[in-house]
Short mmCIF file of C-alpha atoms in Angstrom, two decimals:
data_model
loop_
_atom_site.label_atom_id
_atom_site.label_comp_id
_atom_site.label_asym_id
_atom_site.label_seq_id
_atom_site.Cartn_x
_atom_site.Cartn_y
_atom_site.Cartn_z
CA MET A 1 48.05 95.81 1.27
CA ARG A 2 47.17 97.38 -1.68
CA GLU A 3 50.07 99.88 -1.40
CA LEU A 4 52.36 97.64 -0.07
CA ILE A 5 51.71 94.55 -2.59
CA ALA A 6 54.89 95.63 -4.96
CA PRO A 7 57.89 95.04 -2.73
CA LEU A 8 56.09 92.10 -0.66
CA LEU A 9 55.87 90.53 -4.44
CA ALA A 10 59.30 91.10 -4.49
CA TRP A 11 60.14 89.91 -1.60
CA TYR A 12 58.10 86.60 -2.05
CA ARG A 13 59.98 85.69 -5.57
CA GLU A 14 63.61 86.75 -4.04
CA GLY A 15 63.01 83.71 -1.67
CA GLN A 16 62.56 85.59 1.49
CA PRO A 17 60.33 84.91 4.08
CA PHE A 18 58.65 87.64 5.81
CA ALA A 19 55.70 87.78 8.64
CA LEU A 20 52.32 89.67 7.04
CA ALA A 21 50.63 91.30 10.15
CA THR A 22 46.67 92.38 9.51
CA VAL A 23 44.17 94.06 12.03
CA VAL A 24 41.41 91.47 11.36
CA ARG A 25 38.88 93.40 14.11
CA THR A 26 38.61 96.43 15.89
CA TRP A 27 37.15 97.38 18.97
CA ARG A 28 35.94 101.31 20.08
CA SER A 29 38.55 104.24 18.59
CA ALA A 30 41.02 102.38 17.24
CA PRO A 31 43.71 103.60 14.84
CA ARG A 32 43.59 101.72 12.04
CA GLN A 33 40.98 99.99 10.43
CA PRO A 34 40.49 96.06 9.87
CA GLY A 35 42.96 95.08 6.63
CA ALA A 36 45.62 97.49 7.53
CA VAL A 37 49.19 95.69 7.29
CA MET A 38 52.88 95.51 8.55
CA ALA A 39 55.26 93.23 6.78
CA VAL A 40 58.36 92.33 8.50
CA SER A 41 61.30 90.36 6.42
CA ALA A 42 63.81 87.80 7.56
CA ALA A 43 66.26 90.24 7.25
CA GLY A 44 64.29 93.23 9.80
CA GLU A 45 63.33 95.70 7.20
CA ALA A 46 58.97 96.44 8.34
CA LEU A 47 56.86 98.50 5.92
CA GLY A 48 52.92 99.22 6.25
CA SER A 49 51.86 99.82 9.78
CA VAL A 50 48.34 98.33 12.16
CA SER A 51 48.13 101.27 14.49
CA GLY A 52 49.88 104.20 13.13
CA GLY A 53 52.55 104.03 15.86
CA CYS A 54 50.88 102.83 19.22
CA VAL A 55 51.96 99.44 19.01
CA GLU A 56 54.08 98.49 16.76
CA GLY A 57 57.29 97.92 18.52
CA ALA A 58 55.29 94.41 19.75
CA VAL A 59 53.70 93.81 16.69
CA TYR A 60 57.73 93.58 15.18
CA GLU A 61 58.34 91.48 17.74
CA LEU A 62 55.96 88.93 17.59
CA ALA A 63 56.48 88.95 13.67
CA GLN A 64 60.11 88.10 14.07
CA GLU A 65 58.73 85.31 16.58
CA VAL A 66 56.31 83.63 13.75
CA LEU A 67 59.30 83.90 11.21
CA ARG A 68 61.46 82.01 13.83
CA THR A 69 58.64 79.34 14.64
CA GLY A 70 56.48 79.42 11.51
CA VAL A 71 53.78 79.18 13.41
CA PRO A 72 51.05 81.88 13.00
CA GLU A 73 49.87 83.87 16.08
CA LEU A 74 46.53 85.98 16.67
CA ALA A 75 46.89 88.74 19.22
CA SER A 76 44.86 91.40 20.52
CA PHE A 77 46.37 94.92 21.92
CA GLY A 78 44.19 97.17 24.01
CA VAL A 79 44.59 99.89 26.46
CA SER A 80 45.39 99.21 30.26
CA ASP A 81 43.78 101.30 32.81
CA ASP A 82 46.84 101.21 35.28
CA ASP A 83 49.30 101.97 32.78
CA ALA A 84 47.92 103.30 29.32
CA PHE A 85 51.54 103.85 28.08
CA ALA A 86 52.04 100.28 28.50
CA VAL A 87 52.54 98.01 25.41
CA GLY A 88 48.65 99.04 24.06
CA LEU A 89 46.39 101.94 22.27
CA THR A 90 46.31 105.12 24.56
CA CYS A 91 43.50 105.91 22.20
CA GLY A 92 41.27 103.79 24.26
CA GLY A 93 40.49 101.22 21.19
CA THR A 94 41.61 97.28 21.39
CA LEU A 95 42.24 95.90 17.55
CA GLN A 96 43.41 92.10 17.14
CA VAL A 97 46.07 90.90 14.85
CA PHE A 98 46.96 88.35 13.10
CA VAL A 99 50.62 87.19 12.12
CA GLN A 100 51.50 85.11 9.52
CA PRO A 101 54.39 83.63 8.08
CA VAL A 102 54.42 83.92 4.19
CA THR A 103 56.54 81.65 1.81
CA PRO A 104 55.77 79.32 -0.97
CA GLN A 105 54.74 76.30 1.25
CA SER A 106 52.86 78.25 3.83
CA TYR A 107 50.78 80.68 1.26
CA PRO A 108 50.98 79.59 -2.58
CA GLU A 109 48.23 81.62 -3.22
CA PHE A 110 49.85 85.42 -2.29
CA PRO A 111 51.40 85.56 -6.30
CA ALA A 112 47.91 85.06 -7.61
CA LEU A 113 46.68 87.11 -4.87
CA ALA A 114 49.07 90.48 -5.52
CA GLU A 115 49.02 89.58 -9.22
CA SER A 116 44.97 90.13 -8.85
CA ILE A 117 45.31 93.57 -6.81
CA GLN A 118 48.12 94.82 -8.95
CA SER A 119 45.92 94.12 -12.33
CA SER A 120 42.72 95.63 -10.13
CA THR A 121 40.99 92.47 -10.72
CA PRO A 122 38.26 91.68 -8.04
CA VAL A 123 39.35 89.18 -5.47
CA ALA A 124 38.76 88.28 -1.85
CA ILE A 125 41.21 86.24 0.33
CA ALA A 126 39.73 84.36 3.55
CA THR A 127 42.30 83.43 5.69
CA LEU A 128 41.65 80.45 8.77
CA LEU A 129 42.44 82.71 12.25
CA ASP A 130 41.53 80.07 14.70
CA GLY A 131 40.27 76.16 15.17
CA ALA A 132 41.20 73.14 13.09
CA PRO A 133 42.47 71.80 10.86
CA ALA A 134 45.20 74.62 11.13
CA PRO A 135 45.28 78.56 11.56
CA GLY A 136 47.00 80.34 8.22
CA ARG A 137 45.02 78.51 5.58
CA HIS A 138 43.68 80.48 2.77
CA LEU A 139 41.34 80.45 0.06
CA ARG A 140 41.52 82.87 -3.02
CA ILE A 141 38.30 83.97 -4.14
CA THR A 142 37.32 85.30 -7.43
CA PRO A 143 33.92 86.17 -9.44
CA GLU A 144 34.97 82.75 -11.52
CA ASP A 145 36.81 80.43 -9.60
CA THR A 146 38.52 79.77 -6.01
CA ALA A 147 41.67 78.19 -5.06
CA GLY A 148 43.51 77.18 -2.11
CA ALA A 149 41.43 75.16 0.91
CA LEU A 150 40.48 76.20 4.44
CA GLY A 151 39.32 72.90 5.29
CA SER A 152 36.51 70.61 3.94
CA PRO A 153 34.81 70.70 0.84
CA ARG A 154 31.17 72.42 2.55
CA LEU A 155 33.08 74.75 4.15
CA ASN A 156 35.22 76.00 1.26
CA GLU A 157 31.68 76.24 -0.52
CA ALA A 158 30.14 77.79 2.43
CA VAL A 159 32.85 80.33 2.58
CA ARG A 160 33.33 81.16 -1.30
CA ASP A 161 29.69 81.88 -1.00
CA HIS A 162 29.83 84.62 1.96
CA ALA A 163 33.26 85.99 0.16
CA ARG A 164 31.74 86.83 -2.91
CA GLY A 165 29.03 89.11 -1.38
CA MET A 166 31.43 91.06 0.65
CA LEU A 167 33.81 91.21 -2.66
CA ALA A 168 30.86 92.13 -4.34
CA LEU A 169 30.15 95.22 -1.78
CA GLY A 170 34.11 96.24 -1.44
CA SER A 171 33.77 94.93 2.09
CA THR A 172 36.23 93.15 4.57
CA GLY A 173 35.39 91.56 7.60
CA PHE A 174 35.04 88.57 10.19
CA LEU A 175 32.81 85.49 9.77
CA HIS A 176 32.23 83.03 12.23
CA ILE A 177 31.24 79.58 10.65
CA GLY A 178 31.10 75.65 11.79
CA ALA A 179 33.96 73.47 11.12
CA ASP A 180 32.05 72.15 7.91
CA GLY A 181 30.22 75.40 6.71
CA GLU A 182 27.38 75.10 8.86
CA GLN A 183 25.64 78.95 9.20
CA ARG A 184 25.02 78.86 12.56
CA GLY A 185 28.07 77.27 13.93
CA ASP A 186 31.21 79.34 15.67
CA ASP A 187 33.75 77.00 15.54
CA LEU A 188 35.96 78.82 13.37
CA SER A 189 36.85 82.39 12.67
CA ILE A 190 37.64 83.28 9.35
CA PHE A 191 38.84 87.06 7.69
CA VAL A 192 37.75 87.58 4.40
CA GLU A 193 39.69 90.51 3.10
CA SER A 194 38.23 91.98 -0.08
CA PHE A 195 40.12 93.54 -2.98
CA ALA A 196 37.74 95.42 -5.16
CA PRO A 197 39.31 97.93 -8.05
CA PRO A 198 38.93 101.30 -6.42
CA PRO A 199 35.92 102.91 -6.25
CA ARG A 200 34.75 105.58 -9.29
CA MET A 201 34.73 109.66 -8.98
CA LEU A 202 33.25 110.91 -12.22
CA VAL A 203 34.12 114.69 -12.50
CA PHE A 204 32.18 116.72 -15.18
CA GLY A 205 33.58 120.07 -16.17
CA ALA A 206 37.23 120.82 -17.17
CA ILE A 207 37.56 123.94 -15.24
CA ASP A 208 40.21 124.60 -12.40
CA PHE A 209 38.26 123.51 -9.71
CA ALA A 210 37.74 120.11 -11.38
CA GLY A 211 41.63 119.99 -11.11
CA ALA A 212 41.77 120.40 -7.41
CA VAL A 213 38.85 117.88 -7.28
CA ALA A 214 40.95 115.30 -9.38
CA ARG A 215 43.80 115.46 -7.02
CA ILE A 216 41.91 114.85 -3.91
CA GLY A 217 39.84 112.06 -5.40
CA LYS A 218 43.42 110.71 -6.46
CA PHE A 219 44.77 110.84 -2.66
CA LEU A 220 41.39 109.47 -1.24
CA GLY A 221 41.74 106.29 -3.39
CA TYR A 222 39.72 107.08 -6.63
CA HIS A 223 39.76 105.95 -10.33
CA VAL A 224 39.28 109.70 -11.35
CA THR A 225 37.70 110.42 -14.54
CA VAL A 226 37.53 113.51 -15.68
CA CYS A 227 35.03 114.51 -18.62
CA ASP A 228 33.82 117.64 -21.16
CA ALA A 229 32.43 118.17 -24.14
CA ARG A 230 35.06 120.89 -25.17
CA PRO A 231 38.41 119.35 -26.01
CA VAL A 232 40.11 122.31 -25.48
CA PHE A 233 40.11 121.88 -21.89
CA ALA A 234 39.73 118.57 -21.09
CA THR A 235 43.41 117.89 -21.87
CA ALA A 236 46.39 115.72 -19.83
CA LYS A 237 48.55 118.98 -19.25
CA ARG A 238 45.57 120.45 -17.27
CA PHE A 239 44.57 117.63 -15.66
CA PRO A 240 48.02 114.95 -15.14
CA GLU A 241 46.24 113.42 -11.96
CA ALA A 242 42.93 112.06 -13.78
CA ASP A 243 43.52 108.37 -14.72
CA GLU A 244 41.04 109.13 -17.57
CA LEU A 245 40.09 111.98 -19.73
CA VAL A 246 37.10 112.01 -21.91
CA VAL A 247 35.91 114.62 -24.64
CA MET A 248 32.10 113.48 -24.81
CA TRP A 249 28.97 115.38 -23.71
CA PRO A 250 28.72 114.39 -19.90
CA HIS A 251 24.96 112.75 -20.54
CA LYS A 252 26.18 110.98 -23.01
CA TYR A 253 29.34 109.17 -21.51
CA LEU A 254 27.15 108.70 -18.22
CA ALA A 255 25.00 106.79 -19.91
CA GLU A 256 27.33 104.16 -21.12
CA THR A 257 29.88 103.99 -18.48
CA THR A 258 29.96 101.96 -15.27
CA VAL A 259 28.57 103.61 -12.36
CA ASP A 260 27.74 101.48 -8.71
CA GLU A 261 27.17 101.95 -5.16
CA ARG A 262 30.61 102.88 -4.66
CA THR A 263 30.95 105.77 -7.50
CA ALA A 264 30.88 109.59 -6.68
CA ILE A 265 29.66 111.62 -9.39
CA CYS A 266 30.95 115.58 -9.13
CA VAL A 267 28.95 117.96 -11.46
CA LEU A 268 31.33 121.14 -11.91
CA THR A 269 30.05 122.15 -15.47
CA HIS A 270 27.95 125.40 -14.32
CA ASP A 271 25.75 125.19 -17.56
CA PRO A 272 22.27 124.03 -17.65
CA LYS A 273 23.04 122.63 -20.99
CA PHE A 274 25.13 120.07 -19.81
CA ASP A 275 24.04 119.89 -16.29
CA VAL A 276 20.41 119.37 -16.23
CA PRO A 277 20.37 116.20 -18.46
CA LEU A 278 23.52 114.85 -16.47
CA LEU A 279 21.71 115.23 -13.35
CA GLU A 280 18.33 113.51 -14.72
CA LEU A 281 20.44 110.55 -15.67
CA ALA A 282 22.72 110.51 -12.62
CA LEU A 283 19.68 110.89 -9.96
CA ARG A 284 18.03 107.74 -11.32
CA GLY A 285 20.97 105.79 -11.13
CA ASN A 286 22.54 104.03 -8.21
CA ALA A 287 26.22 106.45 -7.53
CA ALA A 288 26.63 106.99 -3.52
CA TYR A 289 27.43 110.59 -3.99
CA ILE A 290 26.22 113.01 -6.28
CA GLY A 291 27.31 116.83 -5.94
CA ALA A 292 26.72 119.47 -8.14
CA MET A 293 28.13 123.17 -7.81
CA GLY A 294 26.49 126.48 -7.78
CA SER A 295 24.89 129.09 -6.47
CA ARG A 296 21.78 128.64 -4.42
CA ARG A 297 19.84 130.50 -7.35
CA THR A 298 21.46 127.99 -9.61
CA HIS A 299 20.32 124.86 -7.17
CA GLU A 300 16.92 126.19 -7.15
CA ASP A 301 16.74 126.62 -10.92
CA ARG A 302 18.08 123.19 -11.50
CA LEU A 303 15.36 121.67 -9.01
CA THR A 304 12.59 123.48 -11.16
CA ARG A 305 14.15 121.97 -14.49
CA LEU A 306 14.50 118.81 -13.08
CA ARG A 307 10.98 118.67 -11.50
CA GLU A 308 9.51 119.45 -15.22
CA LEU A 309 11.37 116.29 -16.17
CA GLY A 310 9.56 114.38 -14.15
CA LEU A 311 11.86 113.25 -11.33
CA THR A 312 10.44 113.21 -7.73
CA GLU A 313 11.40 114.93 -4.18
CA SER A 314 13.08 111.17 -3.52
CA GLU A 315 15.14 111.13 -6.62
CA LEU A 316 15.95 115.09 -6.13
CA SER A 317 16.51 114.62 -2.27
CA ARG A 318 19.83 112.64 -3.05
CA LEU A 319 21.50 115.78 -4.72
CA SER A 320 24.49 117.53 -2.93
CA SER A 321 24.08 121.38 -4.16
CA PRO A 322 25.86 123.85 -3.71
CA ILE A 323 28.30 120.89 -3.52
CA GLY A 324 30.54 120.49 -0.12
CA LEU A 325 30.72 121.04 3.18
CA ASP A 326 30.45 124.61 4.63
CA LEU A 327 33.57 125.32 5.48
CA GLY A 328 34.31 128.65 4.08
CA ALA A 329 36.30 127.67 1.33
CA ARG A 330 37.41 129.75 -1.62
CA THR A 331 40.46 128.56 -3.60
CA PRO A 332 39.93 125.41 -5.99
CA GLU A 333 41.73 123.54 -3.29
CA GLU A 334 39.77 124.69 -0.37
CA THR A 335 36.75 123.73 -2.23
CA ALA A 336 38.06 120.22 -3.37
CA VAL A 337 38.41 119.73 0.23
CA SER A 338 34.78 120.66 1.17
CA ILE A 339 33.81 118.28 -1.45
CA ALA A 340 35.77 115.48 -0.33
CA ALA A 341 35.16 115.85 3.59
CA GLU A 342 30.85 116.00 2.53
CA ILE A 343 32.03 112.47 0.31
CA ILE A 344 33.60 111.05 3.28
CA SER A 345 30.82 112.23 5.93
CA LEU A 346 27.93 110.85 3.78
CA THR A 347 30.33 107.43 3.34
CA TRP A 348 30.51 107.02 7.01
CA GLY A 349 27.47 108.55 8.75
CA GLY A 350 29.53 111.41 9.81
CA SER A 351 27.74 114.66 11.15
CA GLY A 352 30.17 117.06 9.70
CA ARG A 353 29.98 118.86 12.81
CA ARG A 354 33.53 119.69 14.39
CA LEU A 355 34.48 116.46 16.73
CA ALA A 356 35.33 118.95 19.90
CA GLU A 357 31.62 119.15 19.67
CA THR A 358 30.32 115.80 19.66
CA ASP A 359 30.56 113.19 22.07
CA ASN A 360 29.99 109.98 19.25
CA PRO A 361 32.33 107.52 17.99
CA ILE A 362 35.37 109.00 16.08
CA HIS A 363 35.58 105.78 13.95
CA ARG A 364 32.38 104.77 12.80
CA PRO A 365 31.49 100.96 11.84
CA GLN A 366 31.64 100.37 8.31
CA PRO A 367 28.00 100.38 6.66
#
């Protein structure tokens, strides 16, 4: 949704109805995760993807039907043992797609949702998929307020509380709940989509490798900050992809900036006077990933210095050093790929091995 929000908001404001197809649940090796969307306008234009091509045609036809009837539809697409190349997923997965009409009457919460997404303001949207009173109702939730209604006040309050917890984690998923908000009920199926601000990537050390890491960080959807104490190196000309450039001692900047459980910290400074105080602070924080560049000798020297500062073995175990996976990388761009691969592997619980050598599920469930 984040990538499509500008044209979708333009359609909405122009008064052009469109159908919004959203992946709400997947099983096994489905190609797209919950939250993937495809939109089809009344003029027949299609944007986005729900399956990478497997069932786009069928979803497009269903979207046109929803535009004609104005009635939302919940549909499942899987693979047939008899005819794997019929309308279905040849990869063997199954996905469930909710297709809803989007007009000022059916989705009055959409403009405020779109504006929050565009401004990177935390927001979640809860959509009733089935059950009374009517599928397609919405509740927009922010940390401060709510708008819309799924049903009774108690139901709205229960979903609001769940959604705020999911929003804090940046998670998207399915919720079963009673018709009046009962926690043990399963009368209603509700899809909660979280739009938290992009996770942060903090790159310390304005060297050539940092430029490649900043580029791949942006590609992965991070808000990238490059920090270096030397103003001659930390310049917009050298790092055009960075969202933010900071000229400051790294550990001082880290002490005053926001770091949460989704933040990736890449230490590329190659200098103990920068590395050690920065890593001391980072390893005692709550960042998702902390990696440091350097040789194995440099790594051992860092560990000795950090132990002298009182860091525990548990804290030191969080450090990925030397940074990245063993890909045989040599250039800055190849090294950035190895760093990105390590971050992805740790995020989703991957092994870092070749898929051809494993028999585990290709797509891991969200932690």
